Short mmCIF file of C-alpha atoms and ligand atoms in Angstrom, two decimals:
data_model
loop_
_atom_site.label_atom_id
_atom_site.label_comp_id
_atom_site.label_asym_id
_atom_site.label_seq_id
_atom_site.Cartn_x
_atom_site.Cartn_y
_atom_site.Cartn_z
CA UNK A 6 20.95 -12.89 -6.43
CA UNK A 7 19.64 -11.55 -3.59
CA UNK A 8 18.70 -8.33 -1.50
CA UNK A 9 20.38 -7.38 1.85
CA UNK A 10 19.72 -4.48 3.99
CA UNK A 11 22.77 -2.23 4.73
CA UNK A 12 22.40 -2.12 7.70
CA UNK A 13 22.98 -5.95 8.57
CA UNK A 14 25.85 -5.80 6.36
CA UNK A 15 28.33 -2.44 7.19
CA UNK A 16 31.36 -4.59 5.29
CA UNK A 17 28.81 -2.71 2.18
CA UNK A 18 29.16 0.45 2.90
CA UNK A 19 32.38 1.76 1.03
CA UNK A 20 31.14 -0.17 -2.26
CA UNK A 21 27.85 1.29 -1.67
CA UNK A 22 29.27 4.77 -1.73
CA UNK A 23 30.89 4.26 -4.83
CA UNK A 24 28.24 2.76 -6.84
CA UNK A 25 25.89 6.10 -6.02
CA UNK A 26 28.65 8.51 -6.12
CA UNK A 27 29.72 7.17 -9.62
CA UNK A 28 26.38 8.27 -10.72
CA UNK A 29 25.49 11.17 -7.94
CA UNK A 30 28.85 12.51 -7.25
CA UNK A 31 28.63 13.35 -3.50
CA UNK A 32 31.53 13.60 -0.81
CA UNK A 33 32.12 10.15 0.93
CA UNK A 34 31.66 11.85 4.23
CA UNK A 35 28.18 13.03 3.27
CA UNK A 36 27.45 9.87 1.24
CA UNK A 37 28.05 7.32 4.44
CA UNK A 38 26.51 9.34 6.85
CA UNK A 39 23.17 9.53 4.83
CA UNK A 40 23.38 5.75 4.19
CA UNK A 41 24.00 5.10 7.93
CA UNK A 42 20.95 6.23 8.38
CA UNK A 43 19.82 3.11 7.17
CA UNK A 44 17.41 0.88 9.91
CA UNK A 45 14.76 -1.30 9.90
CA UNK A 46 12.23 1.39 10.83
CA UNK A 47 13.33 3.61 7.71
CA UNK A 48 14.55 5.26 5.80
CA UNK A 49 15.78 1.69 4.47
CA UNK A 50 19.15 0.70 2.03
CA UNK A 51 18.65 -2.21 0.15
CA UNK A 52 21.47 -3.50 -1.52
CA UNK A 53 21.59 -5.90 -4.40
CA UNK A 54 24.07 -8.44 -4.27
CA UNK A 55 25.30 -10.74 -6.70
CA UNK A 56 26.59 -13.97 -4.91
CA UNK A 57 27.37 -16.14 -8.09
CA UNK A 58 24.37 -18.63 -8.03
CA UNK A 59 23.25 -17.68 -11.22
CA UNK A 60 19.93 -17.58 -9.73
CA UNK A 61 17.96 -15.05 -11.31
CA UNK A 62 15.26 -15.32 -8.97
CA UNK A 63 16.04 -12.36 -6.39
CA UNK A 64 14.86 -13.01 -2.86
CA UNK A 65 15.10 -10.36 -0.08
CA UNK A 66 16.97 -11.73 2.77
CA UNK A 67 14.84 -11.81 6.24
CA UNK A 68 17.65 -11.81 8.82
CA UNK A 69 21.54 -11.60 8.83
CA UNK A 70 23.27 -15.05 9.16
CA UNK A 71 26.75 -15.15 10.96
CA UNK A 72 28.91 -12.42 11.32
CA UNK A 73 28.57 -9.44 8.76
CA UNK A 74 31.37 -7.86 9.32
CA UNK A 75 33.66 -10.91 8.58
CA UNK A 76 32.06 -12.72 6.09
CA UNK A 77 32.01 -12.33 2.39
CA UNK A 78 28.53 -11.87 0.37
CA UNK A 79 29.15 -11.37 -2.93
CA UNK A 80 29.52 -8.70 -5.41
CA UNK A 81 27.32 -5.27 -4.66
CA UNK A 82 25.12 -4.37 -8.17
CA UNK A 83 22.48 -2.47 -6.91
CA UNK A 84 20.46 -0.04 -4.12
CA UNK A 85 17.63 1.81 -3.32
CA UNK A 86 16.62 3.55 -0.83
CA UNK A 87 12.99 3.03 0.88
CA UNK A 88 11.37 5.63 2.94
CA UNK A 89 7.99 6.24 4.88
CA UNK A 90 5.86 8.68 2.31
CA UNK A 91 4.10 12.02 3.82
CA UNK A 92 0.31 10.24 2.79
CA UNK A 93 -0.48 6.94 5.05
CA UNK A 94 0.51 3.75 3.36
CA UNK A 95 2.70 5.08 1.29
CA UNK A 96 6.68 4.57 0.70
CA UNK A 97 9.07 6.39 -0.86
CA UNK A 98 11.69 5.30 -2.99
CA UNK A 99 14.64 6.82 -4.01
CA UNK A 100 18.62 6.08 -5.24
CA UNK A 101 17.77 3.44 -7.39
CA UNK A 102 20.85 2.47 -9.37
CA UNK A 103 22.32 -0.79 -10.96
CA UNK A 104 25.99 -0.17 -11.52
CA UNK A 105 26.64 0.36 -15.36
CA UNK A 106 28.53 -3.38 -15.86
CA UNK A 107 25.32 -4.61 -15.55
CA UNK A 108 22.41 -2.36 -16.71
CA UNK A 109 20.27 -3.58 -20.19
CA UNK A 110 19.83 -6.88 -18.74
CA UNK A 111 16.56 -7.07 -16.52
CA UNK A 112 18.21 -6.36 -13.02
CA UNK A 113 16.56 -3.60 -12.68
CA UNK A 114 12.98 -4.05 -13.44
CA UNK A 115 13.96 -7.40 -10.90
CA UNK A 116 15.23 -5.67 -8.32
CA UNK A 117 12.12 -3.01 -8.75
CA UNK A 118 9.22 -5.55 -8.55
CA UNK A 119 11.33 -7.55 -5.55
CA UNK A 120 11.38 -4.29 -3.72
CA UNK A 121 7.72 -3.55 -4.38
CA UNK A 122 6.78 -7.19 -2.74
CA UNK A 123 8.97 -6.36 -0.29
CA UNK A 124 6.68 -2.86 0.61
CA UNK A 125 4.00 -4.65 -0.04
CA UNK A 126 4.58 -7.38 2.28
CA UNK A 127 5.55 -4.64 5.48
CA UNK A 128 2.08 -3.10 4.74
CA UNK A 129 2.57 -0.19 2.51
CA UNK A 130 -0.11 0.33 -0.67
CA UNK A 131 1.40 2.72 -2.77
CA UNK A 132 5.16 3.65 -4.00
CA UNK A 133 5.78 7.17 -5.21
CA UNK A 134 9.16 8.29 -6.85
CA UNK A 135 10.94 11.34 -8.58
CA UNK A 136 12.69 10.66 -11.13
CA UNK A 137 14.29 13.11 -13.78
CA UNK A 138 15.23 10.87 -16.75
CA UNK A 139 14.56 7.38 -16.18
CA UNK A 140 10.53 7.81 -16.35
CA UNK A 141 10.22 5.57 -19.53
CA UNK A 142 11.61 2.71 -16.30
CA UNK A 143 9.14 3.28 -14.04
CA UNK A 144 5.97 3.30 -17.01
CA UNK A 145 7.18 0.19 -17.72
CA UNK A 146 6.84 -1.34 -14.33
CA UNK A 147 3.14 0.48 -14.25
CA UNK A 148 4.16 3.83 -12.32
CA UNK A 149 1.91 6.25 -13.47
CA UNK A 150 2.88 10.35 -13.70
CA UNK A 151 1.31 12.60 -10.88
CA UNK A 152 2.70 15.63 -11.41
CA UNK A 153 6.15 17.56 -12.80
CA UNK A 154 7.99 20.02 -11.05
CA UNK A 155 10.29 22.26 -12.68
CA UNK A 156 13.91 23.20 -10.63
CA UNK A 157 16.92 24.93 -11.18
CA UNK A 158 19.85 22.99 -10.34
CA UNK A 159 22.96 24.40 -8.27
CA UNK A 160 23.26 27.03 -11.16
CA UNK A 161 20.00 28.69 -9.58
CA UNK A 162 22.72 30.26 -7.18
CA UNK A 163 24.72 31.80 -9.95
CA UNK A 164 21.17 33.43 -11.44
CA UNK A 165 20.57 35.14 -8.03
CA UNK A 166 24.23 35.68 -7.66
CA UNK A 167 24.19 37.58 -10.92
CA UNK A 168 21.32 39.72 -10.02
CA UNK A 169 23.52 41.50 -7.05
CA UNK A 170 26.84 41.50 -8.14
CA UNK A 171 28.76 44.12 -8.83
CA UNK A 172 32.65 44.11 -9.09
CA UNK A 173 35.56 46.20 -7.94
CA UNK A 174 39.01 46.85 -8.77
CA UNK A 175 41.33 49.18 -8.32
CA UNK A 176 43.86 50.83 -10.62
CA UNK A 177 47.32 51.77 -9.54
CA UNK A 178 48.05 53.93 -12.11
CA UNK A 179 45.33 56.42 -11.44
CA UNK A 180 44.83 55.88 -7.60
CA UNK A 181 40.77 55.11 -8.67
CA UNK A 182 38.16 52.54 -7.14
CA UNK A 183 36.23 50.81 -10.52
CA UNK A 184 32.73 49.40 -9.38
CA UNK A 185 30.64 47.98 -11.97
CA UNK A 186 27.27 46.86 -11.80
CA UNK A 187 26.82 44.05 -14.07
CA UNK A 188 23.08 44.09 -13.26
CA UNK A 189 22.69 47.80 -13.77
CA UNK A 190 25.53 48.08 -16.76
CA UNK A 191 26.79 50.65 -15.28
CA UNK A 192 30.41 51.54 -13.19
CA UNK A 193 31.45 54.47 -11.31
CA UNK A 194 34.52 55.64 -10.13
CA UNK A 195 36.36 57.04 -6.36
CA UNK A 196 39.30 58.43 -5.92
CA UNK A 197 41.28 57.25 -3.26
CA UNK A 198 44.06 57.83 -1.09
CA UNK A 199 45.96 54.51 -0.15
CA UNK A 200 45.66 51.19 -1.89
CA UNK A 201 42.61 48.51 -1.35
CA UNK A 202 43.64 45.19 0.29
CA UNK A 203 43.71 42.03 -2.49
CA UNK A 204 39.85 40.96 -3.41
CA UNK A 205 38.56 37.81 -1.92
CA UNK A 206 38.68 34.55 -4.31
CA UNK A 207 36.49 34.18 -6.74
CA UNK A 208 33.09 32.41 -6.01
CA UNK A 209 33.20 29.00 -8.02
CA UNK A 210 29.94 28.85 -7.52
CA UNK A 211 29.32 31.82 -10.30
CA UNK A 212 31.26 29.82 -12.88
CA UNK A 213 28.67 26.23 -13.03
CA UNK A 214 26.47 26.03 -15.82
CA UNK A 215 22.47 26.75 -15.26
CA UNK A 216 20.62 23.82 -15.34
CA UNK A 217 16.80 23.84 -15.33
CA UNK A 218 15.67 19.88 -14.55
CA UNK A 219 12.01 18.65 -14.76
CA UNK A 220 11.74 16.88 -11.80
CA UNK A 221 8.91 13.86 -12.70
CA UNK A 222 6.86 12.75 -9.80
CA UNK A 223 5.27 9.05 -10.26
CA UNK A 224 3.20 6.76 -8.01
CA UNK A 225 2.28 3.35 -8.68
CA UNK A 226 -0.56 1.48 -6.61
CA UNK A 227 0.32 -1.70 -4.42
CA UNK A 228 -3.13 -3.96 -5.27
C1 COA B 301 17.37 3.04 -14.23
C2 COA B 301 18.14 1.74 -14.00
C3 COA B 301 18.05 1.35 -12.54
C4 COA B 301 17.51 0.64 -14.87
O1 COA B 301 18.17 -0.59 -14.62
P1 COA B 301 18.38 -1.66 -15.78
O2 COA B 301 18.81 -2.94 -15.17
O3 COA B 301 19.28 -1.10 -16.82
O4 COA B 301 16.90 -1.74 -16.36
P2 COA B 301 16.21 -2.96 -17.17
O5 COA B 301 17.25 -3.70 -17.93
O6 COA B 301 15.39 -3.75 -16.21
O7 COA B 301 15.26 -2.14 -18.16
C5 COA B 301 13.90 -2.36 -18.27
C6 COA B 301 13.34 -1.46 -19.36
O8 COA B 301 13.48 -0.08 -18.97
C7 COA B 301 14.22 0.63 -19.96
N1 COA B 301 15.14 1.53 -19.27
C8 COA B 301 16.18 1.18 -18.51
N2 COA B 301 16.79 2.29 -18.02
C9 COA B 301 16.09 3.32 -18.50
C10 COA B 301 16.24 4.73 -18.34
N3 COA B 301 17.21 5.29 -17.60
N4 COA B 301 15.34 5.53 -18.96
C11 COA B 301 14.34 5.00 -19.70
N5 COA B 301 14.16 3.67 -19.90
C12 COA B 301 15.04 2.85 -19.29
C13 COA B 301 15.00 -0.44 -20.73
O9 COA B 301 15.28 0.00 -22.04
C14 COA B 301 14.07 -1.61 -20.68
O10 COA B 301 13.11 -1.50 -21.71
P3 COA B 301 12.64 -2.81 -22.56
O11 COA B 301 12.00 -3.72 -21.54
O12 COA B 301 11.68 -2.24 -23.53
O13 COA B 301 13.87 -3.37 -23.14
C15 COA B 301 19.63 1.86 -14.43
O14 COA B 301 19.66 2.26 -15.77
C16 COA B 301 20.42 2.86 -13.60
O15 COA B 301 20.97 2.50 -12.58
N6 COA B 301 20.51 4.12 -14.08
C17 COA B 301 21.27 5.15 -13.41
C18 COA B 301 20.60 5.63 -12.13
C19 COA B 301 19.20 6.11 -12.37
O16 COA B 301 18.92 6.86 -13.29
N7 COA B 301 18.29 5.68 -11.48
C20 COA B 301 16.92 6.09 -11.50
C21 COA B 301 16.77 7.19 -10.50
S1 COA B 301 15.11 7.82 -10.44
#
């Protein structure tokens, strides 16, 4: 096992893209450019790579050997994503995933305490994370809770969509304008002369499911 940075190995990228967007769907165009982003003076990919030592030990490579574009490294299992905090000395970490082959099996706790040497090592002293389900994780590695912070998820654009809608529509028969106000309850009608032109589509965006997420925030001390 061992941990490359993205950005010495681009042959990574597609496989990278998939194992997040499996988990965070995403589009690929928007997925790749955020992890091209990736550089040595952050933010920072590291990828987890199983090259078939059966080495469980999991060392961060230092430099790129060879060529990466041509040569082969092994199978991608993992990433996360390291960035400089807003408070001095601290990092940020975020994207942490181990594809689902693989999970239940110590990799990730691993790959966690590999990255925090890693910090460590560069001159960071403290790691803070959101997380939204996977806090039990991070206790276990000693990340302790800060704070929570309660958000609406894309659904928080159908709430305020809601609140201002109203709806037309037009009836042939009777040569009338409906508008309802769904907000209100209430619809009126006008009379008019010549027919409307067709409505717009609908707004997909009105038909997602609210979601209200607890966002977790953790930190966890580099001594
Ligand atoms: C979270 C994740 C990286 C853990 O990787 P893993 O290799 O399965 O973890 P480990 O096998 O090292 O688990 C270590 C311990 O944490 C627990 N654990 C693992 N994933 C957990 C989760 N999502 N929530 C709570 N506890 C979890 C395990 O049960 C295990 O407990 P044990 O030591 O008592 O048996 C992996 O499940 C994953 O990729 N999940 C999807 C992406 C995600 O949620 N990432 C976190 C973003 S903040």
């Amino acid at each position: 096992m061992r941990i490359v940075k993205l950005h010495n190995w681009p042959i990574l990228m597609d496989d990278c893209c998939s194992l997040l967007n499996q988990e965070w769907p995403r589009s690929k165009t928007a997925r790749i450019h955020s992890l091209s982003k990736s550089s040595d003076y952050f933010p920072m990919c590291l990828c987890l790579i199983d090259d078939g030592d059966n080495n469980s030990i999991i060392k961060l490579e230092t430099n790129s050997n060879g060529d990466p574009l041509d040569k082969p490294i092994g199978q991608l299992i993992g990433h996360v994503k390291v960035s400089r905090g807003s408070l001095e000395g601290e990092a940020y970490i975020e994207s942490l995933i181990i594809c689902k082959s693989r999970r239940g099996q110590g990799l990730g706790s691993q790959f966690m305490v590999s990255i925090e040497q890693f910090i460590k090592s560069i001159g960071f002293t403290s790691i803070t994370l959101h997380t939204i389900d996977a806090s039990n994780f991070y206790s276990k590695l000693g990340y302790s809770l800060i704070t929570t912070i309660e958000a609406l998820g894309p659904a928080s654009v159908n709430i305020i969509a809601g609140e201002t809608k109203t709806q037309s529509k037009f009836n042939q028969n009777t040569n009338q304008l409906i508008v309802t106000n769904h907000q209100q309850g209430t619809s009126s009608k006008l009379s008019i002369d010549c027919p409307l032109p067709p409505p717009p589509p609908s707004n997909p965006i009105t038909n997602r499911p609210v979601i209200k997420q607890e966002k977790i925030v953790m930190n966890k001390r580099l001594t």
